[in-house]
Short mmCIF file of C-alpha atoms and ligand atoms in Angstrom, two decimals:
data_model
loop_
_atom_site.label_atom_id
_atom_site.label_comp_id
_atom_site.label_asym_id
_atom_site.label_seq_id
_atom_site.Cartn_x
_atom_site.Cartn_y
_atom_site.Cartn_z
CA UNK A 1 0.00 0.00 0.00
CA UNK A 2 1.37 4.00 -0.82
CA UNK A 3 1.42 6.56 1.21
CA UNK A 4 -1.56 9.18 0.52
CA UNK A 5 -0.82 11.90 -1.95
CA UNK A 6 1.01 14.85 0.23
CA UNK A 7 -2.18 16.62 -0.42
CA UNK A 8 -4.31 14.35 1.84
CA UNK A 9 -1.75 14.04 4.74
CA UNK A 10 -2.74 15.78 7.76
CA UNK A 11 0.27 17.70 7.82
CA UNK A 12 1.19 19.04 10.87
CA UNK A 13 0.04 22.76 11.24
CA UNK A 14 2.54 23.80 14.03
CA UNK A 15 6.09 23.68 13.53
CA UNK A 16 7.22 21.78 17.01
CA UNK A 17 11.15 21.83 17.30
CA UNK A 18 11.74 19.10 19.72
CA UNK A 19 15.66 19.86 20.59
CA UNK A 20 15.45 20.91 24.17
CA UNK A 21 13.20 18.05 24.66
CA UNK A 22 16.01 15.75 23.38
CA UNK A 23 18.78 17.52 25.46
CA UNK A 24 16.76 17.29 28.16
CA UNK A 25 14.13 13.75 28.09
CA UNK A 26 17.74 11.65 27.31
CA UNK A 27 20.27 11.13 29.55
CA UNK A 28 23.61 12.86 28.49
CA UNK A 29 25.29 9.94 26.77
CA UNK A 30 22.21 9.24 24.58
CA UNK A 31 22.29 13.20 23.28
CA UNK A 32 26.05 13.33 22.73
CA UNK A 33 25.44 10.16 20.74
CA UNK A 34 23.01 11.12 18.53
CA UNK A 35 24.60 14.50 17.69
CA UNK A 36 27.59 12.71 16.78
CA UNK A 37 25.52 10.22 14.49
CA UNK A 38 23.92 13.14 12.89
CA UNK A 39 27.51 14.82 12.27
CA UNK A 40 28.59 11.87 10.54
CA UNK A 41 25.38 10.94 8.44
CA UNK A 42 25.54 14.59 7.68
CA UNK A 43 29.82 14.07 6.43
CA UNK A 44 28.16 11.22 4.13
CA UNK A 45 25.19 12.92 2.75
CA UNK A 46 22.57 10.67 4.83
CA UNK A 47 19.60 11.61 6.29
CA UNK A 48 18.68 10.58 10.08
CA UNK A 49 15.69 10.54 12.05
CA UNK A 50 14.39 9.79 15.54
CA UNK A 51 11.47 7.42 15.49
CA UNK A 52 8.59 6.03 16.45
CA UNK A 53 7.81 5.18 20.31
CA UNK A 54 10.71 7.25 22.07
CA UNK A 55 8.88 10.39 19.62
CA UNK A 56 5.89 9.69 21.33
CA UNK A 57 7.20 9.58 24.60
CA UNK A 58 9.07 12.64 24.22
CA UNK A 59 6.34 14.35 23.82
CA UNK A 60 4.03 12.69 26.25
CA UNK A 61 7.57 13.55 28.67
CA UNK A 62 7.56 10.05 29.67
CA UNK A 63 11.12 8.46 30.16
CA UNK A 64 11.70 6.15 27.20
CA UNK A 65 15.58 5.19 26.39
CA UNK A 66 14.77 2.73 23.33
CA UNK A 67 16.30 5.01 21.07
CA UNK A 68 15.00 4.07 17.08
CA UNK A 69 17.11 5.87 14.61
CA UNK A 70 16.29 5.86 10.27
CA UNK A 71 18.67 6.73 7.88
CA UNK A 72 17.47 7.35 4.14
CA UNK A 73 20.57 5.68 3.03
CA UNK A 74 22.34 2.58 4.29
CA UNK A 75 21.79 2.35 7.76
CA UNK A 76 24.15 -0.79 8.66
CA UNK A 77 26.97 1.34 7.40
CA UNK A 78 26.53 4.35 8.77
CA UNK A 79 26.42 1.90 12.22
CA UNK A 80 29.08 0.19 11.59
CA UNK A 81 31.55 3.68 11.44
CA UNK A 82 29.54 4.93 14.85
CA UNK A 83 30.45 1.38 16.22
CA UNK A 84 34.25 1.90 15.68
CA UNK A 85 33.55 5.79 17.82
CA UNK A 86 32.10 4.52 20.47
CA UNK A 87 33.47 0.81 20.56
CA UNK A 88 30.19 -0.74 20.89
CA UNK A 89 29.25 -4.04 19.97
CA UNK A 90 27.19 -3.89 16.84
CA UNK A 91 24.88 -6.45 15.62
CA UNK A 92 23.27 -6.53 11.67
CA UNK A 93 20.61 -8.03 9.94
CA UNK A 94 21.74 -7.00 6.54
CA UNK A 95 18.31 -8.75 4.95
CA UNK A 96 16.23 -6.12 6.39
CA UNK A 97 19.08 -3.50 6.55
CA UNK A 98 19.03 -2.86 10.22
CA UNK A 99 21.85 -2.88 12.91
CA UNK A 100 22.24 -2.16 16.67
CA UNK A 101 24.41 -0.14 18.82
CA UNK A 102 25.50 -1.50 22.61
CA UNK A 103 27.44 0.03 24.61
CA UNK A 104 27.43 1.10 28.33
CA UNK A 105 24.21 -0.26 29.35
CA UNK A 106 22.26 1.55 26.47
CA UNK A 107 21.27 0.32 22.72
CA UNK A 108 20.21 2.14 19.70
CA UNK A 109 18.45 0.61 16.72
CA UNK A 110 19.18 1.52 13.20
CA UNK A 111 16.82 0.97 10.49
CA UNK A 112 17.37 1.97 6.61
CA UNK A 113 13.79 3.79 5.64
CA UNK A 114 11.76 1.55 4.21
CA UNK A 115 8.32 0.50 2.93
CA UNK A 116 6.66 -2.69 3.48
CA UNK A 117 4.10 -4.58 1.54
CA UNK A 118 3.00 -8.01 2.96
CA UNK A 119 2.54 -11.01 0.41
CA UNK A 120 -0.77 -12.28 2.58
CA UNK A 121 -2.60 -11.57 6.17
CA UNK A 122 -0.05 -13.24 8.89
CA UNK A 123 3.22 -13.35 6.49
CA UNK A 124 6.15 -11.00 7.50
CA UNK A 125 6.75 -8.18 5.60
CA UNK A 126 8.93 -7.71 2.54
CA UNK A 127 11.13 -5.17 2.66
CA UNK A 128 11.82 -2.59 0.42
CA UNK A 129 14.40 0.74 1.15
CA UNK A 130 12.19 4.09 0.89
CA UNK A 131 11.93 7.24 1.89
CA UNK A 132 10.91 8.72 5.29
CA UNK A 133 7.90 9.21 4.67
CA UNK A 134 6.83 5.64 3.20
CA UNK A 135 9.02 4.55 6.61
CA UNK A 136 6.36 6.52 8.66
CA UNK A 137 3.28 5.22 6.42
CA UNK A 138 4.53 1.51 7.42
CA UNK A 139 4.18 2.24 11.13
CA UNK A 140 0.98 0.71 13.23
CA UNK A 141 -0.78 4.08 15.13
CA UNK A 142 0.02 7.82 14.11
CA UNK A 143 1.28 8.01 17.69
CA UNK A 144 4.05 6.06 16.53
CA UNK A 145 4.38 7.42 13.28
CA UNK A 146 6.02 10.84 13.88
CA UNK A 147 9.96 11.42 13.53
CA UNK A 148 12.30 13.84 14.63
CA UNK A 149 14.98 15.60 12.64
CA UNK A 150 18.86 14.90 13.58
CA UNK A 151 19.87 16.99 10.61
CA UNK A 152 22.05 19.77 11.44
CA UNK A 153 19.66 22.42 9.81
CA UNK A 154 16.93 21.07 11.20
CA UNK A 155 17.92 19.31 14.28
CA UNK A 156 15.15 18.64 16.52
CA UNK A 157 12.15 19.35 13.83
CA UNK A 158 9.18 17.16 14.31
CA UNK A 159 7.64 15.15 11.41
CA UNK A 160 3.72 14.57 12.08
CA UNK A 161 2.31 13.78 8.84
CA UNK A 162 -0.07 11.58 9.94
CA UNK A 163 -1.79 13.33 12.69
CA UNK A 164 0.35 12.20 15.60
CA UNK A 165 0.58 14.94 17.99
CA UNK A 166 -3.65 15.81 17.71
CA UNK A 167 -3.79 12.03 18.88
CA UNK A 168 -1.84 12.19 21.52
CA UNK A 169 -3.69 15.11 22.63
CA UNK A 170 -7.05 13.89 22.51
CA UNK A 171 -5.89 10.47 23.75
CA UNK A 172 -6.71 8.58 20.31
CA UNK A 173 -5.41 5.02 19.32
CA UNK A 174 -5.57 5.38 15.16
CA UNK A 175 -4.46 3.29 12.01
CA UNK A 176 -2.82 4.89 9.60
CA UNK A 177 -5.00 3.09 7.33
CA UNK A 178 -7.93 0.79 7.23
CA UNK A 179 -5.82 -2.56 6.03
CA UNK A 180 -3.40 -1.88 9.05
CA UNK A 181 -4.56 -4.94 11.75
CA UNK A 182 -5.26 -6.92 8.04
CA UNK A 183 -1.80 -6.77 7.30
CA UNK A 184 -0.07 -7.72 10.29
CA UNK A 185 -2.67 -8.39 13.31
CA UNK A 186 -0.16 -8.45 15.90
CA UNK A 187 -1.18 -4.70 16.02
CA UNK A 188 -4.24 -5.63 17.53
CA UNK A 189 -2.47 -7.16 20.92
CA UNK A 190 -0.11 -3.72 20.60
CA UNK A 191 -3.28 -1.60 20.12
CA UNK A 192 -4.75 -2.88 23.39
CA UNK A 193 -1.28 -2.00 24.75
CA UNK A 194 -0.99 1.26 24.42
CA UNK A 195 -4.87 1.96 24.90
CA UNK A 196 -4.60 0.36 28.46
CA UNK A 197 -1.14 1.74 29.26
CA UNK A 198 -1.92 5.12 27.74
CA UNK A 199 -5.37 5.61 29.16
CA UNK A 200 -6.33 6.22 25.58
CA UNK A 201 -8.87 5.24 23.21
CA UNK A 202 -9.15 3.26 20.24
CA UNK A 203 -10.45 5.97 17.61
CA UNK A 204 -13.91 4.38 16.16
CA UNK A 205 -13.17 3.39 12.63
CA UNK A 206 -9.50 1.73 14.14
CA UNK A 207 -11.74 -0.05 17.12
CA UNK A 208 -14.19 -1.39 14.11
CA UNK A 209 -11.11 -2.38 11.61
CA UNK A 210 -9.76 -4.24 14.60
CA UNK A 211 -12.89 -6.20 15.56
CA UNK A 212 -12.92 -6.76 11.92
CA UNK A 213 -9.64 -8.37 11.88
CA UNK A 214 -9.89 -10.16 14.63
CA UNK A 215 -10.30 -13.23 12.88
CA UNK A 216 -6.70 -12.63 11.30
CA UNK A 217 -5.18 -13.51 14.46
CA UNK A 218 -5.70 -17.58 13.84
CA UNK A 219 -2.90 -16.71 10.80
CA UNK A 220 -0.07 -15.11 13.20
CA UNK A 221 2.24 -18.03 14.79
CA UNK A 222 2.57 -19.64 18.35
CA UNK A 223 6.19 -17.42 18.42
CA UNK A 224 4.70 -14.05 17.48
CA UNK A 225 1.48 -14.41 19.74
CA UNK A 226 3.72 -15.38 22.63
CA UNK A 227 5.70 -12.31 21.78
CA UNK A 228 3.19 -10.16 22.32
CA UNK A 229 2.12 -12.11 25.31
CA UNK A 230 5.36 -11.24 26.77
CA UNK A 231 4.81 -7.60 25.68
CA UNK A 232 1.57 -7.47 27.70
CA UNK A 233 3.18 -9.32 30.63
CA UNK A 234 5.82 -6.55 30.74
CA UNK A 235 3.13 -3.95 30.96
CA UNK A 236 2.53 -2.10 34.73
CA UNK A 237 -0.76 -3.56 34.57
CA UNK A 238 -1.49 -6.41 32.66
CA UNK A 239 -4.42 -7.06 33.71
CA UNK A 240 -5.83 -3.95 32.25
CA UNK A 241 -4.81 -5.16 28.52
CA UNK A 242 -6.27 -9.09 29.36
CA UNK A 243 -9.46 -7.65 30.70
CA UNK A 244 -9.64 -5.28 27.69
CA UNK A 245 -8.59 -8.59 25.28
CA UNK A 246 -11.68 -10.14 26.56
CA UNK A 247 -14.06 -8.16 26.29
CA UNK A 248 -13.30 -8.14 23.16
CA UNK A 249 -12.45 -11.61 22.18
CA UNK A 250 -9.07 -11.46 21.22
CA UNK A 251 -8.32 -13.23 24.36
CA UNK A 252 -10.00 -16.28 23.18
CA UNK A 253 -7.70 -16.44 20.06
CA UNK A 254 -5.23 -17.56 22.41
CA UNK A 255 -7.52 -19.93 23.98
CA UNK A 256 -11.11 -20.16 23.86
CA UNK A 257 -11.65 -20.70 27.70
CA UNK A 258 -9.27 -18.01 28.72
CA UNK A 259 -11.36 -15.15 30.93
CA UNK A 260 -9.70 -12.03 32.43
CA UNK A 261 -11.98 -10.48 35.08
CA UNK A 262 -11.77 -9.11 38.27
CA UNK A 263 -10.15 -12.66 39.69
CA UNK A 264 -7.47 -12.77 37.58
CA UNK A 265 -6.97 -8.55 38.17
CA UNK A 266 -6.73 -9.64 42.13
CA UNK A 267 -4.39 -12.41 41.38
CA UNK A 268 -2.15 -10.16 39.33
CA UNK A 269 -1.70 -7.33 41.70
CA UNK A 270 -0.73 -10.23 44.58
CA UNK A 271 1.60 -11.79 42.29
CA UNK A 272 2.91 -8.24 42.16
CA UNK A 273 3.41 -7.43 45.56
CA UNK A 274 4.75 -11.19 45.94
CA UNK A 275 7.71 -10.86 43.94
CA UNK A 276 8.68 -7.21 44.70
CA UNK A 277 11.39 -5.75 43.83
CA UNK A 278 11.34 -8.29 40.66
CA UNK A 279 8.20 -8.39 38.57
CA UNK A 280 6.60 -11.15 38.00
CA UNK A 281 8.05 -13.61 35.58
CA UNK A 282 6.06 -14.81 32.67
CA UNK A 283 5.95 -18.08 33.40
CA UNK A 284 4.25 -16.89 37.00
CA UNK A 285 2.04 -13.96 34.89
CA UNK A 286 1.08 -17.05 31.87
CA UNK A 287 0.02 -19.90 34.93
CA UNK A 288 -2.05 -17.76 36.97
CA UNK A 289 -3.97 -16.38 33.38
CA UNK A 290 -4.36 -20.58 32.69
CA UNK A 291 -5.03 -20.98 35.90
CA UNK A 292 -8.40 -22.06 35.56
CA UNK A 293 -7.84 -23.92 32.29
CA UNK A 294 -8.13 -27.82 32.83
CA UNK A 295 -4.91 -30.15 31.95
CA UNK A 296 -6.04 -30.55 28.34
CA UNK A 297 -6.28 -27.34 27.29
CA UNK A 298 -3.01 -26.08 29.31
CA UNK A 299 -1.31 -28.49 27.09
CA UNK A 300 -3.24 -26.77 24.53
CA UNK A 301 -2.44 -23.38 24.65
CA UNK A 302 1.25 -24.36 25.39
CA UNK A 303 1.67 -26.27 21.91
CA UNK A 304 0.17 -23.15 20.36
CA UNK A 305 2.50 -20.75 22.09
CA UNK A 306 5.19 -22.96 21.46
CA UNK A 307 5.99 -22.32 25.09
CA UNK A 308 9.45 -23.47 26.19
CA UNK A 309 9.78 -26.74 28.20
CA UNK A 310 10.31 -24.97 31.56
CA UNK A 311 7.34 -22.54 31.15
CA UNK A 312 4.90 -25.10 29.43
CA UNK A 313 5.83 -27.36 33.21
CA UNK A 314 4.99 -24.29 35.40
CA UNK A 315 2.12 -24.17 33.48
CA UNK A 316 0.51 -28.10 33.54
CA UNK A 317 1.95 -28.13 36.86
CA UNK A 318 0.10 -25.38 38.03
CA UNK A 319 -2.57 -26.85 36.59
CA UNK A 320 -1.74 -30.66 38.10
CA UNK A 321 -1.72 -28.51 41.85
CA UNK A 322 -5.29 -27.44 41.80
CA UNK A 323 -5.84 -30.94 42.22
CA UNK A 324 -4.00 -31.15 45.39
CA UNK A 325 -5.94 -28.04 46.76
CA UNK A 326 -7.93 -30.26 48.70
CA UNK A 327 -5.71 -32.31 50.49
CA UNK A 328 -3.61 -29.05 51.61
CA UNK A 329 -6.80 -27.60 53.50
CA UNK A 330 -6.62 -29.71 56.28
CA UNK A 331 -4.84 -26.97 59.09
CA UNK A 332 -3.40 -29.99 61.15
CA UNK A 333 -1.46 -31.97 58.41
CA UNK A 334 2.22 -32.70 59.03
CA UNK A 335 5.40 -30.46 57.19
CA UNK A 336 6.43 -33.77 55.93
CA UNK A 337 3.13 -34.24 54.35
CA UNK A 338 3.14 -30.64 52.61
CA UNK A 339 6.80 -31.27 51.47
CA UNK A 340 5.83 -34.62 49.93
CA UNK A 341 2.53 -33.06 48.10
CA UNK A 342 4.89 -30.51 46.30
CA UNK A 343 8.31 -31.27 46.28
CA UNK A 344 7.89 -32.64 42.59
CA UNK A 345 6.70 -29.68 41.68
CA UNK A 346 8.19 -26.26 39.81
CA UNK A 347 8.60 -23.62 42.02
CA UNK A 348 6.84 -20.85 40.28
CA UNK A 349 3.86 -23.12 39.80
CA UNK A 350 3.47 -23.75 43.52
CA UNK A 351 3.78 -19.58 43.52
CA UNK A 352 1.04 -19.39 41.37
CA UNK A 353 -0.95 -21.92 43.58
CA UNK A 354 -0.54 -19.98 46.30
CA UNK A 355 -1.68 -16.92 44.58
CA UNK A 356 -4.25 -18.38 43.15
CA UNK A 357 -6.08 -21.03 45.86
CA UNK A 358 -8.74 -20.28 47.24
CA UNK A 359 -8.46 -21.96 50.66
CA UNK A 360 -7.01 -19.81 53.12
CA UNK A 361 -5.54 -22.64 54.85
CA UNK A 362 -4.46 -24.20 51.93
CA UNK A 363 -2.26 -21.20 50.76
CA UNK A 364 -0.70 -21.01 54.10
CA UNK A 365 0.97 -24.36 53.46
CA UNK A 366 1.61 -23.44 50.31
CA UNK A 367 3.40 -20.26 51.85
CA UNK A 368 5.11 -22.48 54.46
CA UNK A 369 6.77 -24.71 51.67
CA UNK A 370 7.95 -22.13 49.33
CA UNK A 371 9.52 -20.10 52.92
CA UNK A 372 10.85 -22.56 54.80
CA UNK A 373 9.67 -26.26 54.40
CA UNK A 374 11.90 -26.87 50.97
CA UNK A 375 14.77 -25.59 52.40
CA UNK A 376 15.25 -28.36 55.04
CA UNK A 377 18.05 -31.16 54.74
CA UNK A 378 18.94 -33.63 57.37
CA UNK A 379 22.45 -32.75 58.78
CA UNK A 380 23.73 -36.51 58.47
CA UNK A 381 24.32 -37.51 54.50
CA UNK A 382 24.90 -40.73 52.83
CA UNK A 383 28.58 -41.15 53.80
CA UNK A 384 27.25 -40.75 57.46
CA UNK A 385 25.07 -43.45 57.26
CA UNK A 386 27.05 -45.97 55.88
CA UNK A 387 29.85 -45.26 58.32
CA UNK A 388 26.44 -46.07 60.46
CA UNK A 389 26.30 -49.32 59.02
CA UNK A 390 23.81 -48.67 56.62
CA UNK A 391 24.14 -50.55 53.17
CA UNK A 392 24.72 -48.34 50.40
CA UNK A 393 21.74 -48.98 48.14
CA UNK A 394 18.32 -47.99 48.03
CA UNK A 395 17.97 -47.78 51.72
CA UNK A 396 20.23 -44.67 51.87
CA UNK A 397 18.00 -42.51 50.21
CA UNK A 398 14.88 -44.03 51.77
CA UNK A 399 16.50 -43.67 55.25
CA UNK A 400 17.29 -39.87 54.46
CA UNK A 401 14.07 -38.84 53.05
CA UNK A 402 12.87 -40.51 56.67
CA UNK A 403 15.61 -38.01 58.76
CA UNK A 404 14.09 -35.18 56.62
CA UNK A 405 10.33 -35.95 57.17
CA UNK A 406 11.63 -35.95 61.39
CA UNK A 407 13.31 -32.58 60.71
CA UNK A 408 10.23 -31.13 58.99
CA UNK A 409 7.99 -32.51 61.98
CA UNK A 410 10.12 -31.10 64.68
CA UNK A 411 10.72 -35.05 65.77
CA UNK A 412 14.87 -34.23 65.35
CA UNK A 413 16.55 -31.19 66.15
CA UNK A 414 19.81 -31.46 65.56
CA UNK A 415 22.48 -34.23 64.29
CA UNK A 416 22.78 -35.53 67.46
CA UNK A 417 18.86 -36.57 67.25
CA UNK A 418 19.35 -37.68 63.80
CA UNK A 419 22.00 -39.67 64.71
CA UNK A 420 20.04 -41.49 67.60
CA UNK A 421 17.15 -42.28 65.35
CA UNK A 422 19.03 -43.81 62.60
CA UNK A 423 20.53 -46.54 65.36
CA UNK A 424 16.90 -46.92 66.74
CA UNK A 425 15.47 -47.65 62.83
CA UNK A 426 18.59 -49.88 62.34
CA UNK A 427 18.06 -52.12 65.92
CA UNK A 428 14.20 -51.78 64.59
CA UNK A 429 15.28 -53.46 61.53
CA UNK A 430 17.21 -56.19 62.57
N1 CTP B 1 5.96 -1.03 14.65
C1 CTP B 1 4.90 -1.19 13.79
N2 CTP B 1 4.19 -2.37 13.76
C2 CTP B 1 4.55 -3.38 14.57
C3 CTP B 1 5.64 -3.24 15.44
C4 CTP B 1 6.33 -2.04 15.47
O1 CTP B 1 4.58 -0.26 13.07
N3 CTP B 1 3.87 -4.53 14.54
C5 CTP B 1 6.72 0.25 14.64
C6 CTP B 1 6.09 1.36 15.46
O2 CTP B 1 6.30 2.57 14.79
C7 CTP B 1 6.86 1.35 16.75
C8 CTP B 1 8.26 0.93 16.27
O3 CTP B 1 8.02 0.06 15.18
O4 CTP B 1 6.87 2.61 17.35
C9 CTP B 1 9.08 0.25 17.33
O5 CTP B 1 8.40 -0.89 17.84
P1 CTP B 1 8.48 -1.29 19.38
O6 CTP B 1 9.87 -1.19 19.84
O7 CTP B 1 7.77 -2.59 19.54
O8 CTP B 1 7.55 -0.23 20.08
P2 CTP B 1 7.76 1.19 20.70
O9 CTP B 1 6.98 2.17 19.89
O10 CTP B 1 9.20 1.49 20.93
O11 CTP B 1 6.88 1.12 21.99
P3 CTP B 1 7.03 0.45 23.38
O12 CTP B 1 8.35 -0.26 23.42
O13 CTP B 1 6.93 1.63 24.26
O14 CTP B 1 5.87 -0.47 23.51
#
């Protein structure tokens, strides 16, 4: 698809100049860099530009360090001279003409302007070099479709030719144009993204293109939905996208019996507070969202997220521990009984369970294991008990899981009683 004639752009009316902003919305390093990148696109006739999502936060003055730079020209070797400057580690993907910059703790992407056409619904894009402007008209929202200037004479000039700056100001989600979710409906997950995170809106015609398209999702792959999983997951609030997702069924492309509601909302914020100062991982965020999915369609949705082994186990056994629910609300059970219920099980998923039960009593030994019940080990080993007399076999292990189960129930203290109850089980045995 072309961009509109210029005459049918919303051009943008005001002439913003977004240098101080740069100087000061970046920390020092990430300035200094990019007037040096400008100098030397400028030495070899190049164009650059500031892009897409750090644009829009700049202007919304939210911190956002992702710095996206285009050059009309090639942009892997303009990085690769900036690379040698600043002696940062450069990686390229010379098939679609990008590179990036590390160094220091920070990155910067490079991408050669392009346009993009895509050969069917789901496929990736093929890539074509362009101009700026055919580089903006590729982009998914106007928000994220404005650039700014890095070249010297007009260093700091914004580009809006889509209408990016009135929709940040009246809080709009919009397409750039109406085959936009068609083309590549991961958009729809990153629409929901920046509504929730935003506080914004989807604009009406985007909201009924997307509902439109939300049949496209079934052609996007297990990899590239459980991208944008991990997208959501890496949201403040989750929850807010999921719930949104719902409501209007592009949860259920994931899974049909997914919900998000005010359950899973609770559930979030405690995993939340749980795992503080981390966030939660997605394996935690993925099993509490399945946690009310039965076995079969956990393994489900795992095959169709192609979920790596670990996370696909927290997962099923998250799902396997619901089962045990029962048995775990008794308050007078024994420590060794706990540890036995869940010692098989991944750690995160017995997190999740104890998010996620709903027996009070239940999640208290669920608490108790995770704190302080998997952490105990007899003091005596193997070697100990064979210098006991013990046969080494079999009966070593049994006899220690036996000295752990007495440490867990308070019945041995110390090495001392550990020691005296392996010679009472031995004169037992004989
Ligand atoms: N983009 C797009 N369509 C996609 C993915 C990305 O048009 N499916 C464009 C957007 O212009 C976006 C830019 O590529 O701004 C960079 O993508 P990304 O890094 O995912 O998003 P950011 O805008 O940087 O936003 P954030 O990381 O804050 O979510």
């Amino acid at each position: 698809m072309k961009p509109p004639p210029t005459c049918a752009i919303m051009r943008d009316m005001i002439a913003t100049n977004l240098a101080s902003k740069l100087k000061e919305g970046l920390p020092a390093e990430l300035a200094g860099f990019m007037k040096t990148a400008a100098e030397l696109a400028a030495e070899r006739g190049l164009s650059l530009y500031l892009v897409g999502g750090v644009v829009r936060d700049l202007l919304l003055g939210k911190p956002n360090f992702d710095l996206d730079l285009v050059v009309e020209g090639d942009a892997v070797a303009l990085a690769r001279e900036l690379a040698g400057i600043k002696a940062a580690k450069i990686t390229t993907h010379p098939r679609f003409k990008t590179a990036k910059l590390t160094w220091a703790g920070l990155s910067v992407d490079f991408t050669t302007a392009r346009s993009e056409s895509y050969e069917h619904p789901g496929a990736l894009p093929t890539v074509t070099p362009g101009s700026l402007e055919s580089d903006l008209f590729r982009r998914d929202f106007t928000i994220n479709a404005m650039a700014v200037s890095l070249d010297a004479g007009r260093y700091g000039e914004l580009i809006d030719h889509y209408g990016g700056q009135t929709d940040l100001a009246q809080r709009l989600i919009r397409v750039l144009h109406e085959r936009s979710f068609t083309d590549d409906a991961t958009r729809i997950w990153r629409a929901l993204r920046y509504e929730q995170r935003l506080d914004f809106q989807l604009e009406e015609a985007t909201l009924n293109w997307l509902k439109r398209d939300i049949v496209q999702l079934n052609t996007i792959s297990g990899d590239r939905l459980r991208y944008e999983l991990e997208c959501v997951f890496r949201e403040a609030r989750p929850e807010k996208v999921l719930c949104r997702a719902d409501e209007l069924g592009v949860l259920q492309k994931l899974h049909p019996a997914l919900r998000a509601d005010a359950w899973l909302e609770d559930r979030f914020r405690l995993a939340r507070k749980l795992t503080l100062p981390q966030p939660p991982s997605f394996a935690l965020y993925l099993a509490l969202l399945a946690y009310r999915l039965n076995g079969d369609e956990c393994a489900e949705l795992s095959t169709s997220l192609k979920l790596s082994k670990p996370v696909a186990r927290v997962v099923h056994d998250a799902a396997s521990l619901k089962a045990k629910i029962k048995a775990l609300a008794y308050p007078e059970i024994k420590p060794s009984y706990v540890y036995r219920l869940l010692c098989g099980f991944s750690q995160s998923a017995v997190v999740a369970v104890s998010i996620a039960a709903a027996s009070p009593v239940a999640r208290q030994h669920l608490e108790s294991y995770l704190h302080k019940l998997r952490y105990v080990k007899p003091a005596l080993g193997g070697s100990d008990l064979i210098a006991m007399g013990v046969a080494p076999g079999p009966r070593v292990k049994e006899l220690l899981e036996r000295l752990r189960d007495a440490r867990l129930n308070g019945e041995a203290l110390s090495r001392q009683d550990e020691a005296a109850l392996v010679k009472e089980w031995l004169t037992e045995a004989t």
